[in-house]
XYZ file of C-alpha atoms in Angstrom:
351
model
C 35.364 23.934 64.583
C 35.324 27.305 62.851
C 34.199 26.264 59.487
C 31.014 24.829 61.053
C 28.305 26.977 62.585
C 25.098 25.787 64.829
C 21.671 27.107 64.167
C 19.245 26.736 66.572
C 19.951 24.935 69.429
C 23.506 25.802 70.030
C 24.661 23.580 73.205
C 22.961 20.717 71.619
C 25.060 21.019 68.609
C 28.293 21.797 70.158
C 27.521 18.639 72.474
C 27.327 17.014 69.076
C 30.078 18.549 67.221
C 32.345 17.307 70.529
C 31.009 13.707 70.391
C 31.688 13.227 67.095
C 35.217 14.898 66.177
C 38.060 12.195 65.186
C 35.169 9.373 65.542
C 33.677 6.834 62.674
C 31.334 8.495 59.843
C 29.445 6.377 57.486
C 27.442 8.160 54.539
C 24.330 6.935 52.615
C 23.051 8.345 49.846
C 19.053 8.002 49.356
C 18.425 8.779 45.652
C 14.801 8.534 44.467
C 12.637 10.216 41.844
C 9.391 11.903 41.631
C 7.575 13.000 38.141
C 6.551 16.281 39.839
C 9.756 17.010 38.537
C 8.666 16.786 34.865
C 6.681 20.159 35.367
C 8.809 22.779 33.380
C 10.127 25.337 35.127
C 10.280 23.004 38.862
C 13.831 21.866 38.982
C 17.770 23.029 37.304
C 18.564 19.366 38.105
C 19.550 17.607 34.811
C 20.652 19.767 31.601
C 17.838 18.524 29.373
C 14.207 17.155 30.457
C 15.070 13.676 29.032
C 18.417 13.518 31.987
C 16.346 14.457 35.037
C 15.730 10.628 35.898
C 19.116 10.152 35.455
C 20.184 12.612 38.416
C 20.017 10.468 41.049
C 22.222 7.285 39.582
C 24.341 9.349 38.183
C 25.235 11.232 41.624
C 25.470 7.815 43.129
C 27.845 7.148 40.082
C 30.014 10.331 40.398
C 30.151 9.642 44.271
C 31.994 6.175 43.807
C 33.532 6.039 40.328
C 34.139 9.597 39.781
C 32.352 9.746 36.457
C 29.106 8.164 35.348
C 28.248 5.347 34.151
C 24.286 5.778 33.338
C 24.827 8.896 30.945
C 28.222 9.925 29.486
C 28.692 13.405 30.868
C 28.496 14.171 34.602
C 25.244 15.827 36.101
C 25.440 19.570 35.447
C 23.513 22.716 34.983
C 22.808 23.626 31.122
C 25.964 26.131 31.479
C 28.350 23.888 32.797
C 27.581 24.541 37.132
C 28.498 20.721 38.473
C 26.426 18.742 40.353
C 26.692 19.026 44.078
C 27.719 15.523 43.844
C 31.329 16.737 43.572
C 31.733 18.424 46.566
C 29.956 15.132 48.165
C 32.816 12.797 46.421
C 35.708 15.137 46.876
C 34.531 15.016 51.504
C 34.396 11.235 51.352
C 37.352 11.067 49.745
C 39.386 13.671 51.601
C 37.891 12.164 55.235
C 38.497 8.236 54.121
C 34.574 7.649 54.867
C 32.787 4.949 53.167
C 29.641 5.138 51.172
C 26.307 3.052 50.178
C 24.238 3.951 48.108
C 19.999 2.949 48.502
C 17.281 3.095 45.907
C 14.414 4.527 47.045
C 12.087 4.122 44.253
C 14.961 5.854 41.152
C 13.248 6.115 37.669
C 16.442 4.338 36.617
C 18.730 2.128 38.582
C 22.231 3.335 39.065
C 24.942 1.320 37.474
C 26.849 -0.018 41.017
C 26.161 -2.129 43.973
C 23.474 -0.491 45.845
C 20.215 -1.281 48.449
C 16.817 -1.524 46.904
C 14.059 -0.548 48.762
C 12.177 -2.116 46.388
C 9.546 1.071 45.509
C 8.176 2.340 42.687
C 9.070 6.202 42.084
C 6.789 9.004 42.963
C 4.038 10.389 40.689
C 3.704 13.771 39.587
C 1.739 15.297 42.433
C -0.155 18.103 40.494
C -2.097 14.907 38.598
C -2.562 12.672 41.309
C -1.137 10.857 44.073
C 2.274 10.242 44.887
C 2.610 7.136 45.838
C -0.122 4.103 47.421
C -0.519 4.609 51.433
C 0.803 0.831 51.329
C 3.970 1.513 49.784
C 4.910 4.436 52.127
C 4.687 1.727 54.979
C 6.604 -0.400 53.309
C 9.224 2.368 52.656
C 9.171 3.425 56.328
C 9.157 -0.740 57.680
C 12.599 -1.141 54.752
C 13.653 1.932 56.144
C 13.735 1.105 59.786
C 15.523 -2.265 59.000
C 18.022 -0.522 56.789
C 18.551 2.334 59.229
C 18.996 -0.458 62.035
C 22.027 -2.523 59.994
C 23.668 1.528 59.191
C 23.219 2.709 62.227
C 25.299 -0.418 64.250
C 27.813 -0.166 61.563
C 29.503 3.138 62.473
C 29.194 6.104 65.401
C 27.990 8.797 63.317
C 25.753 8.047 59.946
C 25.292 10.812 56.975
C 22.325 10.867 54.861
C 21.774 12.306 51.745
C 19.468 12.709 49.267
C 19.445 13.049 45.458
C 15.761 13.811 44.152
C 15.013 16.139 41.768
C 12.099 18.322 42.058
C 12.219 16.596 45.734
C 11.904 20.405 47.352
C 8.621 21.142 45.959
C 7.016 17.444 47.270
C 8.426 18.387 50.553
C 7.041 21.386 50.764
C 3.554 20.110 49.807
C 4.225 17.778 52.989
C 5.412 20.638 55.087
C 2.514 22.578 54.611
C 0.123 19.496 55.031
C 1.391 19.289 58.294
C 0.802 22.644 59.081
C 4.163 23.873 58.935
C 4.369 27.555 57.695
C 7.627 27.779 55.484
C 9.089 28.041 52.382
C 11.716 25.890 50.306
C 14.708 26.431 49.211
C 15.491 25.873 44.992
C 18.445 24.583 42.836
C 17.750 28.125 41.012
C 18.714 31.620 42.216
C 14.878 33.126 41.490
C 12.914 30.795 43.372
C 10.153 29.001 41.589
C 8.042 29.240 44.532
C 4.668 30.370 43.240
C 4.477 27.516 40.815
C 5.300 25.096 43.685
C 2.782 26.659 45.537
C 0.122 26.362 42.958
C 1.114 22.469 42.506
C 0.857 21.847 45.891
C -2.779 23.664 46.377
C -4.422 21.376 43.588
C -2.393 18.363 45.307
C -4.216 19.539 48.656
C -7.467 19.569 47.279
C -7.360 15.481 47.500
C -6.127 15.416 50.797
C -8.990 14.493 53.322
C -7.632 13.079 55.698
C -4.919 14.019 58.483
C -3.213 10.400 58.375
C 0.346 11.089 58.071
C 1.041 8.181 55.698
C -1.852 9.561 53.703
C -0.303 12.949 53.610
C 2.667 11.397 52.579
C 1.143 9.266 50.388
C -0.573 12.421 48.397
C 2.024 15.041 48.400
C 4.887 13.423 48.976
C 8.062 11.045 47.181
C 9.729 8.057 48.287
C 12.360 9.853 50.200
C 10.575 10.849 52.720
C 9.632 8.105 54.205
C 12.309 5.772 53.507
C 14.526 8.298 55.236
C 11.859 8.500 58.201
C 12.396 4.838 59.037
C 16.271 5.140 58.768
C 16.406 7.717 61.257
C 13.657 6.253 63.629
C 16.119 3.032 64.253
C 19.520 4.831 63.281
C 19.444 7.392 66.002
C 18.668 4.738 68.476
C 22.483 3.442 68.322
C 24.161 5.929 66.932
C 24.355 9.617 65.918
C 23.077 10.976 62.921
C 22.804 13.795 60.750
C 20.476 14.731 58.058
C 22.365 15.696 55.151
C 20.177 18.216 52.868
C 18.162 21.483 53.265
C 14.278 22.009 53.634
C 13.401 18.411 51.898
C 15.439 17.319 56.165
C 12.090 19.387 57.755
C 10.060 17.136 55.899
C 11.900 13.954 56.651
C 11.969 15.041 60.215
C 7.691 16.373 60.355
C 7.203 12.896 59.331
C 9.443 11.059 61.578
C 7.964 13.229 64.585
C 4.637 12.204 63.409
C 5.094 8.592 64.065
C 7.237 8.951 67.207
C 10.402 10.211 66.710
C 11.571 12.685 69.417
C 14.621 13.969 68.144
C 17.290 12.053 69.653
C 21.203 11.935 68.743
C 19.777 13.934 65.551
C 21.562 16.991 63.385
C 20.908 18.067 60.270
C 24.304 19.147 58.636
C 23.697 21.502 55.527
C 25.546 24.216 53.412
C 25.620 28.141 54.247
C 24.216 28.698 50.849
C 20.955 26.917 52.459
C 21.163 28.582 55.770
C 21.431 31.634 54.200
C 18.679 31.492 51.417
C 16.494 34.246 51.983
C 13.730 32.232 49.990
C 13.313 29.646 52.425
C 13.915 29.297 55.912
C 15.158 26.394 57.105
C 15.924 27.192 60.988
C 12.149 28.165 61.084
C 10.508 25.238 59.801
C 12.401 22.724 61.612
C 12.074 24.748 64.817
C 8.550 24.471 64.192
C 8.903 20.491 64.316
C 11.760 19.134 66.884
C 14.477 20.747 68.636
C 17.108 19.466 66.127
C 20.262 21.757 65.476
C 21.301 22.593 62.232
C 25.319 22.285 61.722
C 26.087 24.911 58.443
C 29.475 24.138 56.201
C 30.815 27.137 55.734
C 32.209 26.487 52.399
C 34.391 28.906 50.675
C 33.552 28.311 47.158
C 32.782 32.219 46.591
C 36.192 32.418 46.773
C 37.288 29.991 44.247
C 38.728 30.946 40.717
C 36.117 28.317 38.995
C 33.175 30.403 37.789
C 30.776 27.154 38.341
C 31.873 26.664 42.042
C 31.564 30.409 42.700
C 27.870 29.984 41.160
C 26.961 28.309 44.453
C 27.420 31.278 46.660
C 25.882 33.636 44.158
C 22.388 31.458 44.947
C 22.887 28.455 42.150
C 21.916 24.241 43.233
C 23.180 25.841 46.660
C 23.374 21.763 48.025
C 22.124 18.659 47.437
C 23.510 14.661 47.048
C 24.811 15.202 51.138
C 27.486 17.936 50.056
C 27.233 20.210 53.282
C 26.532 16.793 55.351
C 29.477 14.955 54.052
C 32.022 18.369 54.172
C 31.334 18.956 57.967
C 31.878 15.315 58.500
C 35.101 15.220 56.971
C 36.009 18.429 58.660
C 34.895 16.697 61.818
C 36.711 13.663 61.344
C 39.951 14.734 59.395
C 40.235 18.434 61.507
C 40.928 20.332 57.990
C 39.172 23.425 57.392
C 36.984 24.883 54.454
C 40.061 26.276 52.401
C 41.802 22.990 52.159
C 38.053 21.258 50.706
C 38.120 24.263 48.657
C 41.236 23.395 47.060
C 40.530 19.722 46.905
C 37.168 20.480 44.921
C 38.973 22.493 42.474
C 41.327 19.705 41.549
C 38.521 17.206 41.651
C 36.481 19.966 39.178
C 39.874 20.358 37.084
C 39.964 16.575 36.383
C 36.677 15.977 35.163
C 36.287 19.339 32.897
């Protein structure tokens, strides 16, 4: 497939790209919330501090309905750069693959049938702890059922996530774990100092090298709740990881209590791979031997100023857009130009 590179291990991903061209894709979107994301300065997600609770339903919104229901405009940048939630909608639509949607502890529920995991949402992690150690087990045990029903239901299962401020709590797990890396941003300057300085007064209560406490401390709901999807997902079917550095997190977790790294991608955008911020190919290589499948999107090329923003270093991915693009390009066989085109109408309708 030309539009889609392989990072890392290369055979394994070919081997992967090969199994699952012209099969059946399912996608899932995970959307959660954590207040770390109230910090000023943290996340672009959300035009106003009042709508960042409202990113996640109204991604899930956009996804099915093409507009959204929880707040009257759709999910943008304060000048008008869309959420990647649009490049996520216009995939599943252009490869015919069906979507659920699964609460994983959202400020506010989305407005559409969905899965509830049944968690509360993640606390600012600067002020104390994320979440109880009890309800990360309970997020991985939901998970691992959930993942289980998913992963029977199709050959190849997507996973996305829409979190905001969700790459800063991963990279306070990361670095609990000993990983040494950096995240990526919805921003072109990287706020990584400030996340940095969050996640130091975070690790000052950590004493303990318990994954679920780590979790539990530095963490959001995601993480684990995507954990336990995977663990019992990859058993009976492929999957792939649809997101950037928050996917090294997921996947340091998931190692942690067992998981080896079997019938496992992560799929992401070159606008991740490429972020000379963060480095995603080293801090999963520092985990599992997972290959990383890049969309080579062309939306530097487009005549839309706010889909050009994403390959000048703006929201970059996010909501399963690079996931969901290769695996329409996987199932469908069209290329990066035609998606390209397809986005622009889908952007032309809704502005």
């Amino acid at each position: 497939m030309q539009d889609i590179d392989v990072l890392g291990n290369k055979q394994k991903g070919l081997d992967f790209i090969k199994q699952t061209e012209q099969r059946k894709f399912a996608f899932s979107l995970v959307i959660s919330y954590t207040a770390t994301s109230e910090i000023p300065g943290i996340t672009i997600a959300g035009e106003h501090p009042d709508l960042i609770k409202y990113t996640g339903p109204a991604d899930a919104e956009f996804i099915h309905y093409g507009n959204c229901k929880s707040i009257s405009v759709i999910p943008m940048t304060p000048d008008g750069k869309p959420t990647p939630a649009l490049l996520t909608k216009t995939a599943l639509e252009a490869g015919s693959i069906p979507s659920v949607v699964i609460n994983a502890g959202s400020k506010v529920p989305p407005k559409l049938p969905f899965i509830d995991m049944g968690l509360e949402y993640g606390k600012n992690i600067a002020n104390e702890p994320a979440l109880g150690q009890e309800e990360v087990r309970k997020a991985v045990e939901y998970g691992r059922i959930i993942g289980r029903f998913l992963g029977a239901s199709t050959e190849c299962l997507v996973v996305g996530e829409s979190v905001p401020g969700g790459t800063t709590t991963a990279l306070g797990v990361l670095v609990a774990f000993g990983v040494k890396t950096l995240v990526s941003s919805s921003m072109p300057k990287n706020p990584i100092e400030l996340k940095i300085r969050i996640i130091k007064e975070a690790l000052k209560r950590l004493d303990s090298k318990d994954p679920f406490d780590v979790v539990a401390q530095l963490g959001d709901p995601m993480i684990p709740t995507m954990a336990g999807i995977l663990s019992t997902a990859s058993e009976v079917s492929k999957v792939m990881l649809a997101g950037g550095t928050q996917m090294a997190a997921v996947l340091c977790f998931a190692k942690k209590l067992g998981f080896e790294g079997k019938n496992t991608v992560v799929g992401t955008t070159s606008y991740i791979a490429e972020d000379k911020s963060a480095n995603l190919l080293g801090a999963i290589e520092q985990v599992l031997d997972v290959p990383i499948l890049v969309a080579k999107l062309k939306l530097g090329q487009s005549t839309i100023p706010g889909l050009r923003s994403y390959s000048e270093g703006f929201v970059k991915e996010g909501a399963g857009a690079g996931g969901a693009s290769i695996a329409c390009m996987l199932k469908t066989g069209i290329n990066s130009e035609k998606l390209l085109s397809l986005t622009e109408k889908e952007y032309r309708r809704i502005t």
